[in-house]
Amino acid sequence: MTVYLTRVENFNAAHQLWVDEWSDEKNMEIFGKCANKNFHGHNYKLVVTVKGSPDPMTGFVMNAKRLGDIIKTEITEILDHTNLNLDDNFLPEGIQPTSENLVIYIWKQLAPHLNNCTLHRVRLYETEKIYADYMGE
Amino acid sequence: MTVYLTRVENFNAAHQLWVDEWSDEKNMEIFGKCANKNFHGHNYKLVVTVKGSPDPMTGFVMNAKRLGDIIKTEITEILDHTNLNLDDNFLPEGIQPTSENLVIYIWKQLAPHLNNCTLHRVRLYETEKIYADYMGE
Amino acid sequence: MTVYLTRVENFNAAHQLWVDEWSDEKNMEIFGKCANKNFHGHNYKLVVTVKGSPDPMTGFVMNAKRLGDIIKTEITEILDHTNLNLDDNFLPEGIQPTSENLVIYIWKQLAPHLNNCTLHRVRLYETEKIYADYMGE
Amino acid sequence: MTVYLTRVENFNAAHQLWVDEWSDEKNMEIFGKCANKNFHGHNYKLVVTVKGSPDPMTGFVMNAKRLGDIIKTEITEILDHTNLNLDDNFLPEGIQPTSENLVIYIWKQLAPHLNNCTLHRVRLYETEKIYADYMGE
Amino acid sequence: MTVYLTRVENFNAAHQLWVDEWSDEKNMEIFGKCANKNFHGHNYKLVVTVKGSPDPMTGFVMNAKRLGDIIKTEITEILDHTNLNLDDNFLPEGIQPTSENLVIYIWKQLAPHLNNCTLHRVRLYETEKIYADYMGE
Amino acid sequence: MTVYLTRVENFNAAHQLWVDEWSDEKNMEIFGKCANKNFHGHNYKLVVTVKGSPDPMTGFVMNAKRLGDIIKTEITEILDHTNLNLDDNFLPEGIQPTSENLVIYIWKQLAPHLNNCTLHRVRLYETEKIYADYMGE
């Protein structure tokens, strides 16, 4: 029996969308207000789902507190109150800090830290109205 | 790598559930308060998900602003502040304006307007406690 | 010691904003899409606050279940799945069914049914982004 | 055409996570504050999804009111304002009342009561930040 | 210039409403399902508002992080994952653990720990639909 | 009869809390992660309440659409996707961009644009768990 366990954590960060190879005009045309050189920011909501079979003794797919601790240690405490373009973190240079790219790199960062269960989905809300999902393939 | 991008938009509309071929009693029995001849209404929340591979330059599966513009132009500005039974819109006559039918017709309306990425799911909240999903098949 | 107790209930209704003495053009100019002759609708959220001193035995300002029952009997079961312009309810004819007017009439309807505590505020959400409050004066 | 219909219901309950075969220390180490012998509690939010083809006349995969009634009769009215460890309900003795185990037993309880459509997913929110899903296999 | 600063924290707890001097029947009649002898529980949301004049250098009425720390140390870490009837906390014995009584005792507990600004309101959500407020008099 | 009308709008912005006259260490001590020199950001939610007597014809304290337009033109379109420290806007230089200071300056910016009704309260959510209110005095 496969059960999915989901945990939500939060971080607040600044970012900017910008392609250096493009002119200012092209950046504004493609990214609109997101290209503002002085950055803007978001309250990101990160939703991580793992899957597995509940342990017969504990009833846990995974201890939800430990899942929260891993998400905090590996992701939200690293990204919280940072600038996703400038601060030193796991997103490679030159990779746009869009929600689409962030979910892929958050997946890569989290997956090695999970054992006895499998990472199923990483969802990132950029606002209440926009979010991205990555399921590992 | 497939990433899913989701955008939420809203519209407010009146509707009524009613089958002309049935007696008033049968309509009341089947549809309950939803059969009120003077209509009732909802704040609908429309949640549209597309999928694709993030562009290496922009990091976008699709520009979320353009996705919002398409949803507004093709769906929410057409349905907002209308009567889903009486006003001229894309739901064929005789098709009940249930959330189940609405997600199918919203899918048909949206799909031709998306290129470079694929429509994955149309979700429609009728209230905070009831919603329907359609995934194209 | 005065404590305020608040209870939330919901109803879904259709309405239209329209002044018969005005031309179609003036109605459209003043009310915009809210003037659609075929009605539109909302999921209304009603938030009722009473105040009083907690009873030393029960710890209640008022039994929250009884408060919910009064709100349902006097307001939400009467207005739910109705048309606020056409259906027979407590809003006098000729009174626009705006949230501003609705909170005044909901107050008048509720106040006589409360004893041992006082009605403090009636709040009505028309959408998640627009609401009206009335505090009795 | 397969459409998914989802309905949300709520219940409030106390519980404790505890393995009798373990020492107090081991219970505290594994379950942390959840092992409190005097219990703690949650506002559970139950989200049930069924799937099927909308009926050509009614436009319903299933009458959402009937779905709500089944969820209330079979699940939430049984669990609401109870202690998930002590009170007599459908969770077998010795099965930890975790959200992971609860979704499996809620599925088993609900599935036989649905006809003309299929149970697709049972989701249970234990808090706004933690939830479990079961999809029947 | 008076500005109000509000901070939200959470705790999960079990409780029961019961008057020892009353018969079982009277307890059931007055408290309904809340009288269940095995307890039930809630995800409580605590909303604390302080007021004061923003400091000219920091722009703070009070450091929001410090406000969060005080709420956690004095209230939520004490009440989280406890039984409000049985566990040793600041609510005097014989005082019903209703939201109305809790906001009064949370106020008394918090007020002495605030300096340079004034406690304005303590709000406690017992569910998303029921909450109590106390403003100190 | 005084009725209060409230409208919610949103903007996303970057900011940093920093006092130039202080050492880096003191800034870090007072502002913690909010002092990050590369900025961080938030999804701000702005909640504006006006009060007045509903017009006998329209039932409006103020046209909610016009209130939304004023908030957008005077506040959210100016602040959206900006850096509250660096970009040219209505917050005077040297004034910390805390929520407490922002509500005061948003009040000053909005008040002159309202006629026939009075500004009652400006509320600004910085996160879902922290917000500030200003009521004009």
CSV table of C-alpha atoms in Angstrom, one decimal, chain D residues 7 9 46-50 62 66-76 78 90 102-115 117-123:
chain,number,residue,atom,x,y,z
D,7,ARG,CA,-15.6,17.2,-1.8
D,9,GLU,CA,-15.5,17.8,4.9
D,46,LEU,CA,-10.9,15.3,4.7
D,47,VAL,CA,-10.8,15.7,0.9
D,48,VAL,CA,-12.4,12.9,-1.1
D,49,THR,CA,-12.2,12.6,-4.9
D,50,VAL,CA,-14.3,10.3,-7.0
D,62,MET,CA,-22.1,12.0,-8.8
D,66,ARG,CA,-24.9,12.8,-1.9
D,67,LEU,CA,-21.1,12.5,-1.8
D,68,GLY,CA,-21.1,14.9,1.2
D,69,ASP,CA,-23.8,12.9,2.9
D,70,ILE,CA,-21.9,9.6,2.5
D,71,ILE,CA,-18.7,11.2,3.8
D,72,LYS,CA,-20.5,12.6,6.8
D,73,THR,CA,-22.5,9.4,7.6
D,74,GLU,CA,-19.6,7.0,7.1
D,75,ILE,CA,-16.7,9.0,8.3
D,76,THR,CA,-16.9,12.5,9.8
D,78,ILE,CA,-18.3,9.0,13.4
D,90,PHE,CA,-13.4,1.8,12.3
D,102,LEU,CA,-6.4,7.0,8.6
D,103,VAL,CA,-6.5,7.5,4.8
D,104,ILE,CA,-6.2,3.8,4.2
D,105,TYR,CA,-9.1,3.0,6.6
D,106,ILE,CA,-11.2,5.9,5.4
D,107,TRP,CA,-10.8,4.5,1.9
D,108,LYS,CA,-11.9,1.1,3.0
D,109,GLN,CA,-14.9,2.6,4.7
D,110,LEU,CA,-16.0,4.8,1.9
D,111,ALA,CA,-15.4,2.6,-1.2
D,112,PRO,CA,-18.3,0.2,-0.8
D,113,HIS,CA,-20.8,3.1,-0.5
D,114,LEU,CA,-20.0,4.6,-4.0
D,115,ASN,CA,-21.8,3.3,-7.1
D,117,CYS,CA,-18.4,6.2,-9.9
D,118,THR,CA,-15.1,5.2,-8.5
D,119,LEU,CA,-13.2,6.4,-5.4
D,120,HIS,CA,-10.0,8.0,-6.7
D,121,ARG,CA,-8.2,9.6,-3.7
D,122,VAL,CA,-8.6,10.1,0.0
D,123,ARG,CA,-6.6,13.1,1.3
